[in-house]
mmCIF file of C-alpha atoms in Angstrom:
data_model
loop_
_atom_site.group_PDB
_atom_site.id
_atom_site.type_symbol
_atom_site.label_atom_id
_atom_site.label_comp_id
_atom_site.label_asym_id
_atom_site.label_seq_id
_atom_site.Cartn_x
_atom_site.Cartn_y
_atom_site.Cartn_z
ATOM 1 C CA UNK A 5 -12.304 -6.154 11.471
ATOM 2 C CA UNK A 6 -15.508 -4.359 12.442
ATOM 3 C CA UNK A 7 -14.924 -0.650 13.016
ATOM 4 C CA UNK A 8 -16.324 0.489 16.381
ATOM 5 C CA UNK A 9 -19.437 2.645 16.116
ATOM 6 C CA UNK A 10 -17.827 5.496 18.039
ATOM 7 C CA UNK A 11 -15.088 5.725 15.399
ATOM 8 C CA UNK A 12 -17.660 5.936 12.621
ATOM 9 C CA UNK A 13 -20.093 8.294 14.358
ATOM 10 C CA UNK A 14 -18.027 10.205 16.958
ATOM 11 C CA UNK A 15 -16.875 13.782 16.466
ATOM 12 C CA UNK A 16 -13.841 13.978 14.209
ATOM 13 C CA UNK A 17 -11.644 16.962 15.088
ATOM 14 C CA UNK A 18 -8.675 18.127 13.027
ATOM 15 C CA UNK A 19 -5.278 18.450 14.714
ATOM 16 C CA UNK A 20 -2.933 19.406 11.864
ATOM 17 C CA UNK A 21 -2.362 19.014 8.142
ATOM 18 C CA UNK A 22 0.193 16.518 6.854
ATOM 19 C CA UNK A 23 1.934 18.698 4.275
ATOM 20 C CA UNK A 24 4.073 15.970 2.720
ATOM 21 C CA UNK A 25 0.980 14.269 1.245
ATOM 22 C CA UNK A 26 -0.007 15.031 -2.363
ATOM 23 C CA UNK A 27 -3.714 15.105 -1.492
ATOM 24 C CA UNK A 28 -5.304 16.917 1.442
ATOM 25 C CA UNK A 29 -4.412 14.777 4.453
ATOM 26 C CA UNK A 30 -4.950 15.589 8.115
ATOM 27 C CA UNK A 31 -3.979 14.232 11.486
ATOM 28 C CA UNK A 32 -7.199 14.192 13.492
ATOM 29 C CA UNK A 33 -8.728 12.554 16.532
ATOM 30 C CA UNK A 34 -11.992 10.929 17.486
ATOM 31 C CA UNK A 35 -12.116 11.194 21.240
ATOM 32 C CA UNK A 36 -8.737 9.877 22.386
ATOM 33 C CA UNK A 37 -8.064 7.946 19.161
ATOM 34 C CA UNK A 38 -5.626 9.487 16.643
ATOM 35 C CA UNK A 39 -6.511 9.008 12.992
ATOM 36 C CA UNK A 40 -5.562 10.106 9.487
ATOM 37 C CA UNK A 41 -8.383 11.852 7.600
ATOM 38 C CA UNK A 42 -8.364 12.296 3.804
ATOM 39 C CA UNK A 43 -11.484 14.141 2.594
ATOM 40 C CA UNK A 44 -12.691 13.300 -0.900
ATOM 41 C CA UNK A 45 -12.952 17.042 -1.557
ATOM 42 C CA UNK A 46 -9.154 17.262 -1.199
ATOM 43 C CA UNK A 47 -8.317 14.590 -3.766
ATOM 44 C CA UNK A 48 -6.232 15.897 -6.645
ATOM 45 C CA UNK A 49 -7.554 14.816 -10.086
ATOM 46 C CA UNK A 50 -5.388 12.227 -11.853
ATOM 47 C CA UNK A 51 -5.261 11.435 -15.543
ATOM 48 C CA UNK A 52 -5.370 7.671 -15.081
ATOM 49 C CA UNK A 53 -7.725 7.191 -12.091
ATOM 50 C CA UNK A 54 -11.368 8.288 -11.776
ATOM 51 C CA UNK A 55 -11.994 11.456 -9.784
ATOM 52 C CA UNK A 56 -13.412 11.344 -6.283
ATOM 53 C CA UNK A 57 -12.957 7.690 -5.354
ATOM 54 C CA UNK A 58 -9.414 7.315 -4.031
ATOM 55 C CA UNK A 59 -10.898 7.085 -0.534
ATOM 56 C CA UNK A 60 -13.021 4.131 -1.649
ATOM 57 C CA UNK A 61 -9.918 2.413 -3.017
ATOM 58 C CA UNK A 62 -8.141 2.862 0.316
ATOM 59 C CA UNK A 63 -11.051 1.183 2.103
ATOM 60 C CA UNK A 64 -11.113 -1.572 -0.524
ATOM 61 C CA UNK A 65 -7.376 -2.162 0.038
ATOM 62 C CA UNK A 66 -8.034 -2.553 3.768
ATOM 63 C CA UNK A 67 -10.762 -5.106 3.017
ATOM 64 C CA UNK A 68 -8.315 -7.128 0.891
ATOM 65 C CA UNK A 69 -5.661 -6.806 3.615
ATOM 66 C CA UNK A 70 -8.127 -8.294 6.081
ATOM 67 C CA UNK A 71 -8.873 -11.176 3.707
ATOM 68 C CA UNK A 72 -5.134 -11.909 3.466
ATOM 69 C CA UNK A 73 -5.014 -12.002 7.276
ATOM 70 C CA UNK A 74 -1.622 -10.268 7.352
ATOM 71 C CA UNK A 75 -2.577 -6.933 8.980
ATOM 72 C CA UNK A 76 -0.912 -4.893 6.254
ATOM 73 C CA UNK A 77 -3.269 -1.910 5.945
ATOM 74 C CA UNK A 78 -4.309 -0.330 9.265
ATOM 75 C CA UNK A 79 -8.070 -0.198 9.951
ATOM 76 C CA UNK A 80 -9.584 2.112 7.334
ATOM 77 C CA UNK A 81 -13.163 3.252 6.832
ATOM 78 C CA UNK A 82 -15.375 5.864 5.158
ATOM 79 C CA UNK A 83 -17.155 8.512 7.194
ATOM 80 C CA UNK A 84 -18.113 12.166 7.256
ATOM 81 C CA UNK A 85 -15.761 14.813 8.650
ATOM 82 C CA UNK A 86 -15.232 18.563 8.918
ATOM 83 C CA UNK A 87 -14.361 18.777 5.195
ATOM 84 C CA UNK A 88 -16.958 16.285 4.038
ATOM 85 C CA UNK A 89 -16.887 12.522 3.562
ATOM 86 C CA UNK A 90 -13.551 10.815 3.217
ATOM 87 C CA UNK A 91 -11.242 8.060 4.306
ATOM 88 C CA UNK A 92 -10.245 7.659 7.948
ATOM 89 C CA UNK A 93 -7.447 5.372 9.101
ATOM 90 C CA UNK A 94 -6.028 4.584 12.528
ATOM 91 C CA UNK A 95 -2.790 6.465 13.134
ATOM 92 C CA UNK A 96 0.286 4.262 13.632
ATOM 93 C CA UNK A 97 3.235 5.164 15.854
ATOM 94 C CA UNK A 98 6.312 3.881 14.043
ATOM 95 C CA UNK A 99 9.752 2.901 15.339
ATOM 96 C CA UNK A 100 12.199 5.619 14.189
ATOM 97 C CA UNK A 101 15.157 3.309 14.781
ATOM 98 C CA UNK A 102 14.133 1.049 11.877
ATOM 99 C CA UNK A 103 14.396 1.501 8.109
ATOM 100 C CA UNK A 104 12.797 -1.107 5.872
ATOM 101 C CA UNK A 105 13.585 0.747 2.623
ATOM 102 C CA UNK A 106 16.615 2.989 2.305
ATOM 103 C CA UNK A 107 19.455 4.330 0.162
ATOM 104 C CA UNK A 108 23.072 3.325 0.703
ATOM 105 C CA UNK A 109 26.315 4.111 -1.069
ATOM 106 C CA UNK A 110 26.604 1.713 -3.986
ATOM 107 C CA UNK A 111 29.757 0.199 -2.527
ATOM 108 C CA UNK A 112 28.121 -0.073 0.924
ATOM 109 C CA UNK A 113 25.523 -2.775 0.283
ATOM 110 C CA UNK A 114 25.037 -4.870 3.463
ATOM 111 C CA UNK A 115 26.285 -8.448 3.191
ATOM 112 C CA UNK A 116 22.984 -10.100 4.152
ATOM 113 C CA UNK A 117 19.400 -9.393 5.117
ATOM 114 C CA UNK A 118 18.793 -6.899 2.302
ATOM 115 C CA UNK A 119 17.635 -6.922 -1.322
ATOM 116 C CA UNK A 120 19.047 -4.663 -4.023
ATOM 117 C CA UNK A 121 16.520 -2.855 -6.251
ATOM 118 C CA UNK A 122 18.405 -0.382 -8.449
ATOM 119 C CA UNK A 123 21.408 1.948 -8.670
ATOM 120 C CA UNK A 124 21.369 5.677 -9.267
ATOM 121 C CA UNK A 125 22.874 9.015 -8.299
ATOM 122 C CA UNK A 126 21.983 11.187 -5.330
ATOM 123 C CA UNK A 127 21.593 14.978 -5.349
ATOM 124 C CA UNK A 128 25.405 15.308 -5.339
ATOM 125 C CA UNK A 129 25.876 12.820 -8.192
ATOM 126 C CA UNK A 130 27.241 10.162 -5.848
ATOM 127 C CA UNK A 131 26.442 6.514 -6.730
ATOM 128 C CA UNK A 132 23.726 5.143 -4.460
ATOM 129 C CA UNK A 133 21.602 1.991 -4.341
ATOM 130 C CA UNK A 134 17.982 1.589 -3.329
ATOM 131 C CA UNK A 135 17.631 -1.452 -1.067
ATOM 132 C CA UNK A 136 14.959 -2.960 1.145
ATOM 133 C CA UNK A 137 15.055 -5.493 3.916
ATOM 134 C CA UNK A 138 14.645 -9.170 3.078
ATOM 135 C CA UNK A 139 11.917 -10.001 5.587
ATOM 136 C CA UNK A 140 8.759 -12.104 5.603
ATOM 137 C CA UNK A 141 6.710 -9.049 6.610
ATOM 138 C CA UNK A 142 7.882 -7.007 3.632
ATOM 139 C CA UNK A 143 7.479 -9.957 1.249
ATOM 140 C CA UNK A 144 3.845 -10.200 2.322
ATOM 141 C CA UNK A 145 3.399 -6.514 1.527
ATOM 142 C CA UNK A 146 4.883 -7.060 -1.923
ATOM 143 C CA UNK A 147 2.398 -9.887 -2.560
ATOM 144 C CA UNK A 148 -0.438 -7.658 -1.356
ATOM 145 C CA UNK A 149 0.709 -4.922 -3.767
ATOM 146 C CA UNK A 150 0.664 -7.337 -6.711
ATOM 147 C CA UNK A 151 -2.882 -8.413 -5.927
ATOM 148 C CA UNK A 152 -4.282 -4.883 -5.435
ATOM 149 C CA UNK A 153 -2.189 -3.539 -8.351
ATOM 150 C CA UNK A 154 -0.616 -0.823 -6.225
ATOM 151 C CA UNK A 155 0.674 2.019 -8.398
ATOM 152 C CA UNK A 156 2.366 3.926 -5.581
ATOM 153 C CA UNK A 157 4.380 1.824 -3.108
ATOM 154 C CA UNK A 158 6.943 4.409 -2.098
ATOM 155 C CA UNK A 159 9.483 3.767 0.639
ATOM 156 C CA UNK A 160 7.647 6.244 2.836
ATOM 157 C CA UNK A 161 4.462 4.206 2.498
ATOM 158 C CA UNK A 162 6.066 1.386 4.497
ATOM 159 C CA UNK A 163 5.628 1.923 8.233
ATOM 160 C CA UNK A 164 8.248 0.216 10.431
ATOM 161 C CA UNK A 165 6.564 -0.931 13.621
ATOM 162 C CA UNK A 166 8.157 -2.035 16.863
ATOM 163 C CA UNK A 167 8.737 -5.791 16.857
ATOM 164 C CA UNK A 168 9.331 -5.973 13.113
ATOM 165 C CA UNK A 169 5.789 -5.691 11.786
ATOM 166 C CA UNK A 170 5.301 -3.619 8.636
ATOM 167 C CA UNK A 171 2.171 -1.627 7.818
ATOM 168 C CA UNK A 172 1.479 -0.298 4.336
ATOM 169 C CA UNK A 173 -0.410 2.972 3.850
ATOM 170 C CA UNK A 174 -1.556 5.312 1.050
ATOM 171 C CA UNK A 175 -3.492 2.828 -1.054
ATOM 172 C CA UNK A 176 -5.564 5.239 -3.140
ATOM 173 C CA UNK A 177 -3.831 4.265 -6.393
ATOM 174 C CA UNK A 178 -4.943 0.649 -6.470
ATOM 175 C CA UNK A 179 -7.302 -1.721 -8.314
ATOM 176 C CA UNK A 180 -6.854 -0.218 -11.774
ATOM 177 C CA UNK A 181 -7.944 -2.567 -14.543
ATOM 178 C CA UNK A 182 -4.691 -1.893 -16.426
ATOM 179 C CA UNK A 183 -1.360 -3.135 -15.105
ATOM 180 C CA UNK A 184 -0.073 -0.304 -12.887
ATOM 181 C CA UNK A 185 2.278 -1.962 -10.402
ATOM 182 C CA UNK A 186 4.839 0.654 -9.325
ATOM 183 C CA UNK A 187 6.787 -0.214 -6.220
ATOM 184 C CA UNK A 188 10.170 -0.042 -4.520
ATOM 185 C CA UNK A 189 9.747 -3.684 -3.449
ATOM 186 C CA UNK A 190 11.234 -5.439 -6.485
ATOM 187 C CA UNK A 191 13.947 -7.292 -4.587
ATOM 188 C CA UNK A 192 12.374 -10.750 -4.901
ATOM 189 C CA UNK A 193 11.786 -10.599 -8.654
ATOM 190 C CA UNK A 194 11.477 -14.132 -10.063
ATOM 191 C CA UNK A 195 11.607 -15.859 -6.687
ATOM 192 C CA UNK A 196 9.051 -18.552 -5.826
ATOM 193 C CA UNK A 197 6.221 -17.613 -3.502
ATOM 194 C CA UNK A 198 6.215 -19.419 -0.177
ATOM 195 C CA UNK A 199 3.395 -21.720 0.885
ATOM 196 C CA UNK A 200 2.213 -19.042 3.321
ATOM 197 C CA UNK A 201 2.118 -16.412 0.567
ATOM 198 C CA UNK A 202 0.214 -18.722 -1.789
ATOM 199 C CA UNK A 203 -2.244 -19.519 0.998
ATOM 200 C CA UNK A 204 -2.843 -15.800 1.488
ATOM 201 C CA UNK A 205 -3.611 -15.255 -2.203
ATOM 202 C CA UNK A 206 -5.928 -18.291 -2.113
ATOM 203 C CA UNK A 207 -7.815 -16.808 0.865
ATOM 204 C CA UNK A 208 -8.380 -13.572 -1.016
ATOM 205 C CA UNK A 209 -9.507 -15.366 -4.189
ATOM 206 C CA UNK A 210 -11.962 -17.514 -2.245
ATOM 207 C CA UNK A 211 -13.280 -14.533 -0.267
ATOM 208 C CA UNK A 212 -14.158 -12.732 -3.506
ATOM 209 C CA UNK A 213 -17.097 -15.110 -3.899
ATOM 210 C CA UNK A 214 -18.374 -14.201 -0.427
ATOM 211 C CA UNK A 215 -18.146 -11.342 2.041
ATOM 212 C CA UNK A 216 -15.103 -9.682 0.478
ATOM 213 C CA UNK A 217 -16.788 -9.631 -2.907
ATOM 214 C CA UNK A 218 -19.875 -8.032 -1.379
ATOM 215 C CA UNK A 219 -17.768 -5.369 0.334
ATOM 216 C CA UNK A 220 -15.782 -4.551 -2.791
ATOM 217 C CA UNK A 221 -18.962 -4.310 -4.887
ATOM 218 C CA UNK A 222 -19.835 -1.179 -2.915
ATOM 219 C CA UNK A 223 -16.389 0.370 -3.413
ATOM 220 C CA UNK A 224 -15.163 -0.662 -6.870
ATOM 221 C CA UNK A 225 -16.653 -1.373 -10.295
ATOM 222 C CA UNK A 226 -17.619 -4.902 -11.310
ATOM 223 C CA UNK A 227 -14.787 -4.886 -13.852
ATOM 224 C CA UNK A 228 -12.218 -3.862 -11.241
ATOM 225 C CA UNK A 229 -13.313 -6.727 -8.988
ATOM 226 C CA UNK A 230 -13.208 -9.187 -11.885
ATOM 227 C CA UNK A 231 -9.682 -8.079 -12.844
ATOM 228 C CA UNK A 232 -8.633 -8.387 -9.183
ATOM 229 C CA UNK A 233 -9.779 -12.018 -9.282
ATOM 230 C CA UNK A 234 -7.778 -12.480 -12.474
ATOM 231 C CA UNK A 235 -4.627 -11.164 -10.820
ATOM 232 C CA UNK A 236 -5.078 -13.673 -7.998
ATOM 233 C CA UNK A 237 -5.532 -16.501 -10.508
ATOM 234 C CA UNK A 238 -2.438 -15.465 -12.470
ATOM 235 C CA UNK A 239 -0.309 -15.279 -9.341
ATOM 236 C CA UNK A 240 -1.493 -18.706 -8.195
ATOM 237 C CA UNK A 241 -0.618 -20.172 -11.606
ATOM 238 C CA UNK A 242 2.833 -18.629 -11.861
ATOM 239 C CA UNK A 243 3.695 -18.957 -8.163
ATOM 240 C CA UNK A 244 6.488 -16.396 -8.501
ATOM 241 C CA UNK A 245 7.088 -12.709 -7.930
ATOM 242 C CA UNK A 246 6.544 -11.074 -11.330
ATOM 243 C CA UNK A 247 8.921 -8.841 -13.269
ATOM 244 C CA UNK A 248 8.089 -5.268 -14.294
ATOM 245 C CA UNK A 249 6.263 -4.964 -17.617
ATOM 246 C CA UNK A 250 4.673 -2.359 -19.830
ATOM 247 C CA UNK A 251 5.770 1.145 -20.746
ATOM 248 C CA UNK A 252 5.135 2.826 -17.384
ATOM 249 C CA UNK A 253 7.979 3.262 -14.861
ATOM 250 C CA UNK A 254 8.262 0.293 -12.500
ATOM 251 C CA UNK A 255 9.162 2.503 -9.522
ATOM 252 C CA UNK A 256 7.078 5.469 -8.318
ATOM 253 C CA UNK A 257 8.564 8.951 -8.367
ATOM 254 C CA UNK A 258 9.795 10.085 -6.013
ATOM 255 C CA UNK A 259 10.620 6.657 -4.535
ATOM 256 C CA UNK A 260 10.334 8.039 -0.982
#
């Protein structure tokens, strides 16, 4: 998707700060269009990701989302703003009546339409289970996360849209060359990928030799792009949702 010139060049005015975000994140507007603005100057240093380029990774994730053709990441671009250059993303109005990822009492697991992820205890030491819906839209997001190596797919990073569509947001912790997949979407572990899901991965892999590869070359290192291609190849060989591996936690904390 080509970002309209007025969204790249128009005045960006802050409305409020989103305090729940770990990095400086603002609700803003460009004319009548509501957006999320994350200035690079507000990025908190991390031990395992380079400083000052989380915004670039968010834009790279949008480019990969577009190559998939699944409309997972909302339109995202780099531009200047009141606090300097950063990432800007179209604001999404979600459907508060829906929950794609949630906690239920361990003995209250729905009979169908949901996947179980893990059991634990809530703040009152009551047994609870983390579950997510078993939907094609959320499966596509899980495939996207495998390909971009998303290290931070919290439940709150899944946006439930009217009509059943699911957007994914907060993609700064992506494209690491080491395995970093941390997600709440483990419910399809070991299941075969569908033909549609395999076709999506194939589109991304093919696009890396063309326009997508050129776009990512301006946002990521050559090694990160090469490892991205390797993840696509591995997924196309195995044709299944992978299992957690390595010493790092498989689920981000907090999970919501």
